[in-house]
PDB file of C-alpha atoms and ligand atoms in Angstrom:
ATOM      1  CA  UNK H   8     121.935 115.728  99.522  1.00  0.00           C
ATOM      2  CA  UNK H   9     119.039 117.974 100.468  1.00  0.00           C
ATOM      3  CA  UNK H  10     116.497 115.155 100.684  1.00  0.00           C
ATOM      4  CA  UNK H  11     113.648 115.183 103.137  1.00  0.00           C
ATOM      5  CA  UNK H  12     113.232 111.442 102.679  1.00  0.00           C
ATOM      6  CA  UNK H  13     115.340 108.674 101.222  1.00  0.00           C
ATOM      7  CA  UNK H  14     114.079 105.146 100.745  1.00  0.00           C
ATOM      8  CA  UNK H  15     116.979 102.858  99.939  1.00  0.00           C
ATOM      9  CA  UNK H  16     116.523  99.377  98.504  1.00  0.00           C
ATOM     10  CA  UNK H  17     113.543  98.669 100.750  1.00  0.00           C
ATOM     11  CA  UNK H  18     112.053  95.186 100.702  1.00  0.00           C
ATOM     12  CA  UNK H  19     109.299  94.031 103.030  1.00  0.00           C
ATOM     13  CA  UNK H  20     108.293  90.434 103.617  1.00  0.00           C
ATOM     14  CA  UNK H  21     105.320  89.768 105.883  1.00  0.00           C
ATOM     15  CA  UNK H  22     105.477  86.387 107.564  1.00  0.00           C
ATOM     16  CA  UNK H  23     102.340  84.838 109.020  1.00  0.00           C
ATOM     17  CA  UNK H  24     101.658  81.257 110.057  1.00  0.00           C
ATOM     18  CA  UNK H  25     100.167  80.471 106.658  1.00  0.00           C
ATOM     19  CA  UNK H  26     102.528  82.258 104.300  1.00  0.00           C
ATOM     20  CA  UNK H  27     105.266  84.756 103.584  1.00  0.00           C
ATOM     21  CA  UNK H  28     104.176  87.720 101.429  1.00  0.00           C
ATOM     22  CA  UNK H  29     106.718  89.746  99.498  1.00  0.00           C
ATOM     23  CA  UNK H  30     104.888  93.071  99.808  1.00  0.00           C
ATOM     24  CA  UNK H  31     107.431  95.445  98.263  1.00  0.00           C
ATOM     25  CA  UNK H  32     110.805  94.774  96.695  1.00  0.00           C
ATOM     26  CA  UNK H  33     113.848  96.909  96.000  1.00  0.00           C
ATOM     27  CA  UNK H  34     112.138 100.273  96.414  1.00  0.00           C
ATOM     28  CA  UNK H  35     114.429 103.259  95.895  1.00  0.00           C
ATOM     29  CA  UNK H  36     113.394 106.880  95.843  1.00  0.00           C
ATOM     30  CA  UNK H  37     114.092 110.231  97.435  1.00  0.00           C
ATOM     31  CA  UNK H  38     111.873 113.223  98.108  1.00  0.00           C
ATOM     32  CA  UNK H  39     113.324 116.732  98.111  1.00  0.00           C
ATOM     33  CA  UNK H  40     112.510 119.138 100.880  1.00  0.00           C
ATOM     34  CA  UNK H  41     109.185 120.829 100.218  1.00  0.00           C
ATOM     35  CA  UNK H  42     108.286 118.411  97.441  1.00  0.00           C
ATOM     36  CA  UNK H  43     104.827 116.825  97.180  1.00  0.00           C
ATOM     37  CA  UNK H  44     104.972 113.272  95.844  1.00  0.00           C
ATOM     38  CA  UNK H  45     102.090 110.880  95.222  1.00  0.00           C
ATOM     39  CA  UNK H  46     102.324 107.135  95.274  1.00  0.00           C
ATOM     40  CA  UNK H  47      99.733 105.376  93.154  1.00  0.00           C
ATOM     41  CA  UNK H  48      99.179 101.760  92.232  1.00  0.00           C
ATOM     42  CA  UNK H  49      96.621  98.968  92.487  1.00  0.00           C
ATOM     43  CA  UNK H  50      95.298  97.711  95.781  1.00  0.00           C
ATOM     44  CA  UNK H  51      97.790  95.513  97.600  1.00  0.00           C
ATOM     45  CA  UNK H  52     100.895  96.851  95.837  1.00  0.00           C
ATOM     46  CA  UNK H  53     102.435  97.937  99.130  1.00  0.00           C
ATOM     47  CA  UNK H  54     101.598 101.647  99.388  1.00  0.00           C
ATOM     48  CA  UNK H  55     100.533 101.516 103.035  1.00  0.00           C
ATOM     49  CA  UNK H  56     103.478  99.241 103.804  1.00  0.00           C
ATOM     50  CA  UNK H  57     105.860 101.865 102.436  1.00  0.00           C
ATOM     51  CA  UNK H  58     104.250 104.661 104.445  1.00  0.00           C
ATOM     52  CA  UNK H  59     104.379 102.566 107.611  1.00  0.00           C
ATOM     53  CA  UNK H  60     108.077 101.909 107.012  1.00  0.00           C
ATOM     54  CA  UNK H  61     108.795 105.622 106.454  1.00  0.00           C
ATOM     55  CA  UNK H  62     106.776 106.437 109.594  1.00  0.00           C
ATOM     56  CA  UNK H  63     108.954 104.006 111.554  1.00  0.00           C
ATOM     57  CA  UNK H  64     105.997 101.785 112.461  1.00  0.00           C
ATOM     58  CA  UNK H  65     107.465  98.792 110.599  1.00  0.00           C
ATOM     59  CA  UNK H  66     111.130  97.997 110.242  1.00  0.00           C
ATOM     60  CA  UNK H  67     111.814  96.886 106.668  1.00  0.00           C
ATOM     61  CA  UNK H  68     113.080  93.353 106.126  1.00  0.00           C
ATOM     62  CA  UNK H  69     115.818  94.823 103.920  1.00  0.00           C
ATOM     63  CA  UNK H  70     116.901  98.395 103.245  1.00  0.00           C
ATOM     64  CA  UNK H  71     116.941 101.705 105.034  1.00  0.00           C
ATOM     65  CA  UNK H  72     114.984 104.946 105.285  1.00  0.00           C
ATOM     66  CA  UNK H  73     116.102 108.416 106.311  1.00  0.00           C
ATOM     67  CA  UNK H  74     113.955 111.429 107.179  1.00  0.00           C
ATOM     68  CA  UNK H  75     115.688 114.826 107.295  1.00  0.00           C
ATOM     69  CA  UNK H  76     119.028 113.038 107.144  1.00  0.00           C
ATOM     70  CA  UNK H  77     118.327 110.802 110.155  1.00  0.00           C
ATOM     71  CA  UNK H  78     117.953 107.040 109.982  1.00  0.00           C
ATOM     72  CA  UNK H  79     114.395 105.966 110.798  1.00  0.00           C
ATOM     73  CA  UNK H  80     114.401 103.446 113.637  1.00  0.00           C
ATOM     74  CA  UNK H  81     110.964 104.059 115.081  1.00  0.00           C
ATOM     75  CA  UNK H  82     108.167 106.620 115.207  1.00  0.00           C
ATOM     76  CA  UNK H  83     109.219 110.260 115.539  1.00  0.00           C
ATOM     77  CA  UNK H  84     107.575 113.666 115.719  1.00  0.00           C
ATOM     78  CA  UNK H  85     109.456 114.505 112.499  1.00  0.00           C
ATOM     79  CA  UNK H  86     106.798 112.522 110.663  1.00  0.00           C
ATOM     80  CA  UNK H  87     103.051 113.155 110.694  1.00  0.00           C
ATOM     81  CA  UNK H  88     100.702 110.424 109.499  1.00  0.00           C
ATOM     82  CA  UNK H  89      97.170 111.062 108.278  1.00  0.00           C
ATOM     83  CA  UNK H  90      94.845 108.219 107.367  1.00  0.00           C
ATOM     84  CA  UNK H  91      91.562 107.648 105.572  1.00  0.00           C
ATOM     85  CA  UNK H  92      89.819 107.315 108.928  1.00  0.00           C
ATOM     86  CA  UNK H  93      90.220 110.292 111.207  1.00  0.00           C
ATOM     87  CA  UNK H  94      90.555 108.254 114.440  1.00  0.00           C
ATOM     88  CA  UNK H  95      89.193 111.113 116.514  1.00  0.00           C
ATOM     89  CA  UNK H  96      88.208 110.137 120.038  1.00  0.00           C
ATOM     90  CA  UNK H  97      84.424 110.516 120.353  1.00  0.00           C
ATOM     91  CA  UNK H  98      84.583 111.509 124.026  1.00  0.00           C
ATOM     92  CA  UNK H  99      87.066 114.336 123.462  1.00  0.00           C
ATOM     93  CA  UNK H 100      86.238 117.786 122.170  1.00  0.00           C
ATOM     94  CA  UNK H 101      87.641 119.008 118.853  1.00  0.00           C
ATOM     95  CA  UNK H 102      90.243 121.101 120.658  1.00  0.00           C
ATOM     96  CA  UNK H 103      91.299 118.175 122.850  1.00  0.00           C
ATOM     97  CA  UNK H 104      91.433 115.864 119.847  1.00  0.00           C
ATOM     98  CA  UNK H 105      93.569 118.369 117.962  1.00  0.00           C
ATOM     99  CA  UNK H 106      95.981 118.432 120.927  1.00  0.00           C
ATOM    100  CA  UNK H 107      96.264 114.621 121.121  1.00  0.00           C
ATOM    101  CA  UNK H 108      99.479 114.276 119.139  1.00  0.00           C
ATOM    102  CA  UNK H 109     101.186 116.930 121.237  1.00  0.00           C
ATOM    103  CA  UNK H 110      99.918 115.325 124.419  1.00  0.00           C
ATOM    104  CA  UNK H 111     101.200 111.869 123.455  1.00  0.00           C
ATOM    105  CA  UNK H 112     104.576 113.345 122.512  1.00  0.00           C
ATOM    106  CA  UNK H 113     104.707 115.168 125.866  1.00  0.00           C
ATOM    107  CA  UNK H 114     104.937 118.474 123.992  1.00  0.00           C
ATOM    108  CA  UNK H 115     101.715 120.142 125.075  1.00  0.00           C
ATOM    109  CA  UNK H 116     102.697 123.571 126.403  1.00  0.00           C
ATOM    110  CA  UNK H 117     100.599 126.714 126.671  1.00  0.00           C
ATOM    111  CA  UNK H 118     102.241 128.098 123.501  1.00  0.00           C
ATOM    112  CA  UNK H 119     101.605 124.886 121.574  1.00  0.00           C
ATOM    113  CA  UNK H 120      97.972 124.932 122.640  1.00  0.00           C
ATOM    114  CA  UNK H 121      97.775 128.477 121.326  1.00  0.00           C
ATOM    115  CA  UNK H 122      99.208 127.365 117.996  1.00  0.00           C
ATOM    116  CA  UNK H 123      96.642 124.546 117.814  1.00  0.00           C
ATOM    117  CA  UNK H 124      93.855 127.087 118.317  1.00  0.00           C
ATOM    118  CA  UNK H 125      95.415 129.171 115.568  1.00  0.00           C
ATOM    119  CA  UNK H 126      95.498 126.148 113.240  1.00  0.00           C
ATOM    120  CA  UNK H 127      91.850 125.403 114.065  1.00  0.00           C
ATOM    121  CA  UNK H 128      91.070 128.972 113.087  1.00  0.00           C
ATOM    122  CA  UNK H 129      93.003 128.639 109.804  1.00  0.00           C
ATOM    123  CA  UNK H 130      90.954 125.528 108.996  1.00  0.00           C
ATOM    124  CA  UNK H 131      87.667 127.256 109.772  1.00  0.00           C
ATOM    125  CA  UNK H 132      87.137 125.138 112.876  1.00  0.00           C
ATOM    126  CA  UNK H 133      87.635 127.590 115.712  1.00  0.00           C
ATOM    127  CA  UNK H 134      83.952 128.011 116.476  1.00  0.00           C
ATOM    128  CA  UNK H 135      83.629 124.213 116.709  1.00  0.00           C
ATOM    129  CA  UNK H 136      86.457 123.720 119.183  1.00  0.00           C
ATOM    130  CA  UNK H 137      84.127 122.705 122.023  1.00  0.00           C
ATOM    131  CA  UNK H 138      82.060 120.343 119.852  1.00  0.00           C
ATOM    132  CA  UNK H 139      82.450 116.579 119.781  1.00  0.00           C
ATOM    133  CA  UNK H 140      83.465 114.685 116.620  1.00  0.00           C
ATOM    134  CA  UNK H 141      79.977 113.196 116.107  1.00  0.00           C
ATOM    135  CA  UNK H 142      78.643 116.749 115.683  1.00  0.00           C
ATOM    136  CA  UNK H 143      80.914 117.426 112.693  1.00  0.00           C
ATOM    137  CA  UNK H 144      80.774 116.403 109.013  1.00  0.00           C
ATOM    138  CA  UNK H 145      83.316 114.008 107.516  1.00  0.00           C
ATOM    139  CA  UNK H 146      85.241 116.836 105.862  1.00  0.00           C
ATOM    140  CA  UNK H 147      85.409 118.841 109.085  1.00  0.00           C
ATOM    141  CA  UNK H 148      86.631 115.786 110.965  1.00  0.00           C
ATOM    142  CA  UNK H 149      89.415 115.273 108.437  1.00  0.00           C
ATOM    143  CA  UNK H 150      90.344 118.938 108.905  1.00  0.00           C
ATOM    144  CA  UNK H 151      90.609 118.273 112.650  1.00  0.00           C
ATOM    145  CA  UNK H 152      92.813 115.276 111.874  1.00  0.00           C
ATOM    146  CA  UNK H 153      94.960 117.558 109.706  1.00  0.00           C
ATOM    147  CA  UNK H 154      95.307 120.059 112.558  1.00  0.00           C
ATOM    148  CA  UNK H 155      96.231 117.236 114.929  1.00  0.00           C
ATOM    149  CA  UNK H 156      98.861 116.041 112.436  1.00  0.00           C
ATOM    150  CA  UNK H 157     100.308 119.529 111.875  1.00  0.00           C
ATOM    151  CA  UNK H 158     100.278 120.403 115.592  1.00  0.00           C
ATOM    152  CA  UNK H 159     103.497 118.515 116.357  1.00  0.00           C
ATOM    153  CA  UNK H 160     105.154 120.425 113.493  1.00  0.00           C
ATOM    154  CA  UNK H 161     106.349 117.396 111.521  1.00  0.00           C
ATOM    155  CA  UNK H 162     108.733 118.051 108.637  1.00  0.00           C
ATOM    156  CA  UNK H 163     107.157 115.290 106.598  1.00  0.00           C
ATOM    157  CA  UNK H 164     103.488 114.452 106.153  1.00  0.00           C
ATOM    158  CA  UNK H 165     102.403 110.977 105.134  1.00  0.00           C
ATOM    159  CA  UNK H 166      98.867 110.962 103.782  1.00  0.00           C
ATOM    160  CA  UNK H 167      97.246 107.557 103.222  1.00  0.00           C
ATOM    161  CA  UNK H 168      94.132 108.116 101.103  1.00  0.00           C
ATOM    162  CA  UNK H 169      92.929 110.866 103.441  1.00  0.00           C
ATOM    163  CA  UNK H 170      90.133 111.994 101.124  1.00  0.00           C
ATOM    164  CA  UNK H 171      88.773 108.672  99.897  1.00  0.00           C
ATOM    165  CA  UNK H 172      85.900 108.461 102.379  1.00  0.00           C
ATOM    166  CA  UNK H 173      84.639 111.965 101.543  1.00  0.00           C
ATOM    167  CA  UNK H 174      82.074 113.119  99.024  1.00  0.00           C
ATOM    168  CA  UNK H 175      83.482 114.593  95.816  1.00  0.00           C
ATOM    169  CA  UNK H 176      82.924 118.267  96.601  1.00  0.00           C
ATOM    170  CA  UNK H 177      84.399 118.022 100.089  1.00  0.00           C
ATOM    171  CA  UNK H 178      87.346 116.127  98.668  1.00  0.00           C
ATOM    172  CA  UNK H 179      88.055 118.905  96.145  1.00  0.00           C
ATOM    173  CA  UNK H 180      87.898 121.543  98.877  1.00  0.00           C
ATOM    174  CA  UNK H 181      90.211 119.577 101.148  1.00  0.00           C
ATOM    175  CA  UNK H 182      92.711 118.972  98.347  1.00  0.00           C
ATOM    176  CA  UNK H 183      93.070 122.728  97.903  1.00  0.00           C
ATOM    177  CA  UNK H 184      93.281 123.337 101.639  1.00  0.00           C
ATOM    178  CA  UNK H 185      95.951 120.671 102.126  1.00  0.00           C
ATOM    179  CA  UNK H 186      98.089 121.862  99.195  1.00  0.00           C
ATOM    180  CA  UNK H 187      97.863 125.505 100.240  1.00  0.00           C
ATOM    181  CA  UNK H 188      98.583 124.735 103.893  1.00  0.00           C
ATOM    182  CA  UNK H 189     101.542 122.469 103.180  1.00  0.00           C
ATOM    183  CA  UNK H 190     102.988 124.951 100.693  1.00  0.00           C
ATOM    184  CA  UNK H 191     102.645 127.852 103.119  1.00  0.00           C
ATOM    185  CA  UNK H 192     104.302 125.829 105.868  1.00  0.00           C
ATOM    186  CA  UNK H 193     106.926 124.432 103.467  1.00  0.00           C
ATOM    187  CA  UNK H 194     106.209 120.838 104.387  1.00  0.00           C
ATOM    188  CA  UNK H 195     107.252 117.770 102.464  1.00  0.00           C
ATOM    189  CA  UNK H 196     104.457 115.337 101.677  1.00  0.00           C
ATOM    190  CA  UNK H 197     103.944 111.808 100.426  1.00  0.00           C
ATOM    191  CA  UNK H 198     100.356 111.052  99.440  1.00  0.00           C
ATOM    192  CA  UNK H 199      98.914 107.634  98.707  1.00  0.00           C
ATOM    193  CA  UNK H 200      95.827 107.777  96.547  1.00  0.00           C
ATOM    194  CA  UNK H 201      93.696 105.615  94.264  1.00  0.00           C
ATOM    195  CA  UNK H 202      92.694 108.695  92.352  1.00  0.00           C
ATOM    196  CA  UNK H 203      94.892 109.593  89.382  1.00  0.00           C
ATOM    197  CA  UNK H 204      93.440 113.089  88.976  1.00  0.00           C
ATOM    198  CA  UNK H 205      93.963 113.822  92.645  1.00  0.00           C
ATOM    199  CA  UNK H 206      97.599 112.743  92.292  1.00  0.00           C
ATOM    200  CA  UNK H 207      98.124 114.981  89.234  1.00  0.00           C
ATOM    201  CA  UNK H 208      96.304 117.940  90.749  1.00  0.00           C
ATOM    202  CA  UNK H 209      98.164 117.851  94.064  1.00  0.00           C
ATOM    203  CA  UNK H 210     101.686 116.657  93.318  1.00  0.00           C
ATOM    204  CA  UNK H 211     105.027 117.703  91.948  1.00  0.00           C
ATOM    205  CA  UNK H 212     105.778 114.120  91.029  1.00  0.00           C
ATOM    206  CA  UNK H 213     103.937 110.801  90.829  1.00  0.00           C
ATOM    207  CA  UNK H 214     105.468 107.398  91.501  1.00  0.00           C
ATOM    208  CA  UNK H 215     103.527 104.496  90.006  1.00  0.00           C
ATOM    209  CA  UNK H 216     103.897 101.114  91.687  1.00  0.00           C
ATOM    210  CA  UNK H 217     103.430  97.668  90.161  1.00  0.00           C
ATOM    211  CA  UNK H 218     101.882  94.917  92.285  1.00  0.00           C
ATOM    212  CA  UNK H 219     103.122  91.460  93.375  1.00  0.00           C
ATOM    213  CA  UNK H 220     105.629  92.376  94.557  1.00  0.00           C
ATOM    214  CA  UNK H 221     105.340  96.144  94.826  1.00  0.00           C
ATOM    215  CA  UNK H 222     108.002  97.742  92.634  1.00  0.00           C
ATOM    216  CA  UNK H 223     108.416 101.176  91.116  1.00  0.00           C
ATOM    217  CA  UNK H 224     107.044 101.035  87.605  1.00  0.00           C
ATOM    218  CA  UNK H 225     107.390 104.620  86.464  1.00  0.00           C
ATOM    219  CA  UNK H 226     107.686 108.216  87.592  1.00  0.00           C
ATOM    220  CA  UNK H 227     105.918 111.229  86.181  1.00  0.00           C
ATOM    221  CA  UNK H 228     107.076 114.776  86.732  1.00  0.00           C
ATOM    222  CA  UNK H 229     104.122 117.134  86.721  1.00  0.00           C
ATOM    223  CA  UNK H 230     104.524 120.131  84.367  1.00  0.00           C
ATOM    224  CA  UNK H 231     105.109 123.463  86.100  1.00  0.00           C
ATOM    225  CA  UNK H 232     101.783 125.084  85.237  1.00  0.00           C
ATOM    226  CA  UNK H 233      99.810 122.195  86.771  1.00  0.00           C
ATOM    227  CA  UNK H 234     102.213 121.769  89.674  1.00  0.00           C
ATOM    228  CA  UNK H 235     102.018 125.387  90.752  1.00  0.00           C
ATOM    229  CA  UNK H 236      98.240 125.753  90.503  1.00  0.00           C
ATOM    230  CA  UNK H 237      95.933 124.794  93.331  1.00  0.00           C
ATOM    231  CA  UNK H 238      94.318 121.406  92.598  1.00  0.00           C
ATOM    232  CA  UNK H 239      90.921 122.803  91.618  1.00  0.00           C
ATOM    233  CA  UNK H 240      92.452 125.087  88.988  1.00  0.00           C
ATOM    234  CA  UNK H 241      95.039 122.515  87.912  1.00  0.00           C
ATOM    235  CA  UNK H 242      92.167 120.320  86.751  1.00  0.00           C
ATOM    236  CA  UNK H 243      91.099 123.018  84.270  1.00  0.00           C
ATOM    237  CA  UNK H 244      94.496 123.357  82.591  1.00  0.00           C
ATOM    238  CA  UNK H 245      94.936 122.136  79.001  1.00  0.00           C
ATOM    239  CA  UNK H 246      97.700 119.592  79.758  1.00  0.00           C
ATOM    240  CA  UNK H 247      95.794 117.938  82.581  1.00  0.00           C
ATOM    241  CA  UNK H 248      93.730 115.459  80.612  1.00  0.00           C
ATOM    242  CA  UNK H 249      96.566 114.324  78.363  1.00  0.00           C
ATOM    243  CA  UNK H 250      98.614 113.539  81.448  1.00  0.00           C
ATOM    244  CA  UNK H 251      95.645 111.752  83.002  1.00  0.00           C
ATOM    245  CA  UNK H 252      95.305 109.564  79.908  1.00  0.00           C
ATOM    246  CA  UNK H 253      99.025 108.791  79.870  1.00  0.00           C
ATOM    247  CA  UNK H 254      99.030 107.653  83.497  1.00  0.00           C
ATOM    248  CA  UNK H 255      95.738 105.817  83.048  1.00  0.00           C
ATOM    249  CA  UNK H 256      97.316 103.806  80.236  1.00  0.00           C
ATOM    250  CA  UNK H 257     100.218 102.950  82.536  1.00  0.00           C
ATOM    251  CA  UNK H 258      97.761 100.999  84.632  1.00  0.00           C
ATOM    252  CA  UNK H 259      96.788  99.004  81.577  1.00  0.00           C
ATOM    253  CA  UNK H 260      93.293  98.349  82.843  1.00  0.00           C
ATOM    254  CA  UNK H 261      94.356  97.705  86.419  1.00  0.00           C
ATOM    255  CA  UNK H 262      91.915  98.769  89.057  1.00  0.00           C
ATOM    256  CA  UNK H 263      93.904 101.798  90.143  1.00  0.00           C
TER     257      UNK H 263
HETATM  258  P1  LIG Z 301      98.222  98.858  99.558  1.00  0.00           P
HETATM  259  O1  LIG Z 301      98.257  99.886 100.629  1.00  0.00           O
HETATM  260  O2  LIG Z 301      98.929  99.266  98.305  1.00  0.00           O
HETATM  261  O3  LIG Z 301      96.843  98.386  99.254  1.00  0.00           O
HETATM  262  P2  LIG Z 301      99.496  97.134 101.536  1.00  0.00           P
HETATM  263  O4  LIG Z 301     100.784  97.760 101.875  1.00  0.00           O
HETATM  264  O5  LIG Z 301      98.392  97.285 102.504  1.00  0.00           O
HETATM  265  O6  LIG Z 301      99.052  97.573 100.065  1.00  0.00           O
HETATM  266  O7  LIG Z 301      99.739  95.565 101.343  1.00  0.00           O
HETATM  267  C1  LIG Z 301     100.737  95.033 100.492  1.00  0.00           C
HETATM  268  C2  LIG Z 301     100.732  93.507 100.576  1.00  0.00           C
HETATM  269  O8  LIG Z 301     101.156  93.098 101.876  1.00  0.00           O
HETATM  270  C3  LIG Z 301      99.360  92.877 100.383  1.00  0.00           C
HETATM  271  O9  LIG Z 301      99.538  91.652  99.717  1.00  0.00           O
HETATM  272  C4  LIG Z 301      98.865  92.659 101.798  1.00  0.00           C
HETATM  273  O10 LIG Z 301      97.974  91.581 101.851  1.00  0.00           O
HETATM  274  C5  LIG Z 301     100.155  92.343 102.538  1.00  0.00           C
HETATM  275  N1  LIG Z 301     100.117  92.794 103.943  1.00  0.00           N
HETATM  276  C6  LIG Z 301      99.946  94.065 104.373  1.00  0.00           C
HETATM  277  N2  LIG Z 301     100.011  94.145 105.710  1.00  0.00           N
HETATM  278  C7  LIG Z 301     100.235  92.876 106.152  1.00  0.00           C
HETATM  279  C8  LIG Z 301     100.405  92.280 107.449  1.00  0.00           C
HETATM  280  N3  LIG Z 301     100.376  93.020 108.563  1.00  0.00           N
HETATM  281  N4  LIG Z 301     100.596  90.926 107.506  1.00  0.00           N
HETATM  282  C9  LIG Z 301     100.648  90.185 106.381  1.00  0.00           C
HETATM  283  N5  LIG Z 301     100.506  90.674 105.137  1.00  0.00           N
HETATM  284  C10 LIG Z 301     100.300  92.000 105.010  1.00  0.00           C
HETATM  285 MG1  LIG Z 302      96.709 100.914 101.625  1.00  0.00          MG
END
């Protein structure tokens, strides 16, 4: 099968001294190459757990994950992970921060450095390459984090609420930038978000999770016209609000 990701019967139990928590149970899904999927569901339903398992940071209690046909047994440069916080190092310049992933992976060559500078240019950050993170706005810092994530050329991007700390306008701009960039580079993406409209505007498909334990509740395939428009324009399309209402009702008053 031409899947970029498969998640097979994944169950995760966290054991601490006080208790065992069944975080997610029996999760099964696949993502096609180049597909953009969003994972939504109430707080604590296991979204971050699933991303950490796919990233190879946690080994699931039960089940298996593959990325590009390979079993996931630990972190790999095949997978890029972008979080709500940018985790830029304050003492490093923007350019040096953007090169971090490559450096850690031992992949930092002259050519790769050149491609990082090119990515910084694409993201409108080239003239800030010698700045320090504290001199940049939140949206610019997330763009640096995106460059750092793309620099190692991962096939799959995992995005854990990467826009939730940004103001609304910056978030809308970044949504468009991320969708356009990932489409142009033919990347596969799995986005976790609290924001139903963001999920509709950005994705090809939405997976809704139920909490306690986290299970797949429902899937929504996004209609072609919305799917193929950039997020900002997708929001203006006639079918958008009906779909929003439908998914909203799925939460049944949950704090999504
Ligand atoms: P979400 O990202 O959807 O908010 P999480 O994956 O962070 O959910 O958490 C799912 C459940 O697992 C929650 O009940 C949370 O308290 C628990 N959990 C997450 N990480 C750990 C951990 N390291 N140790 C123990 N319990 C955890
Ligand atoms: Mg989370």
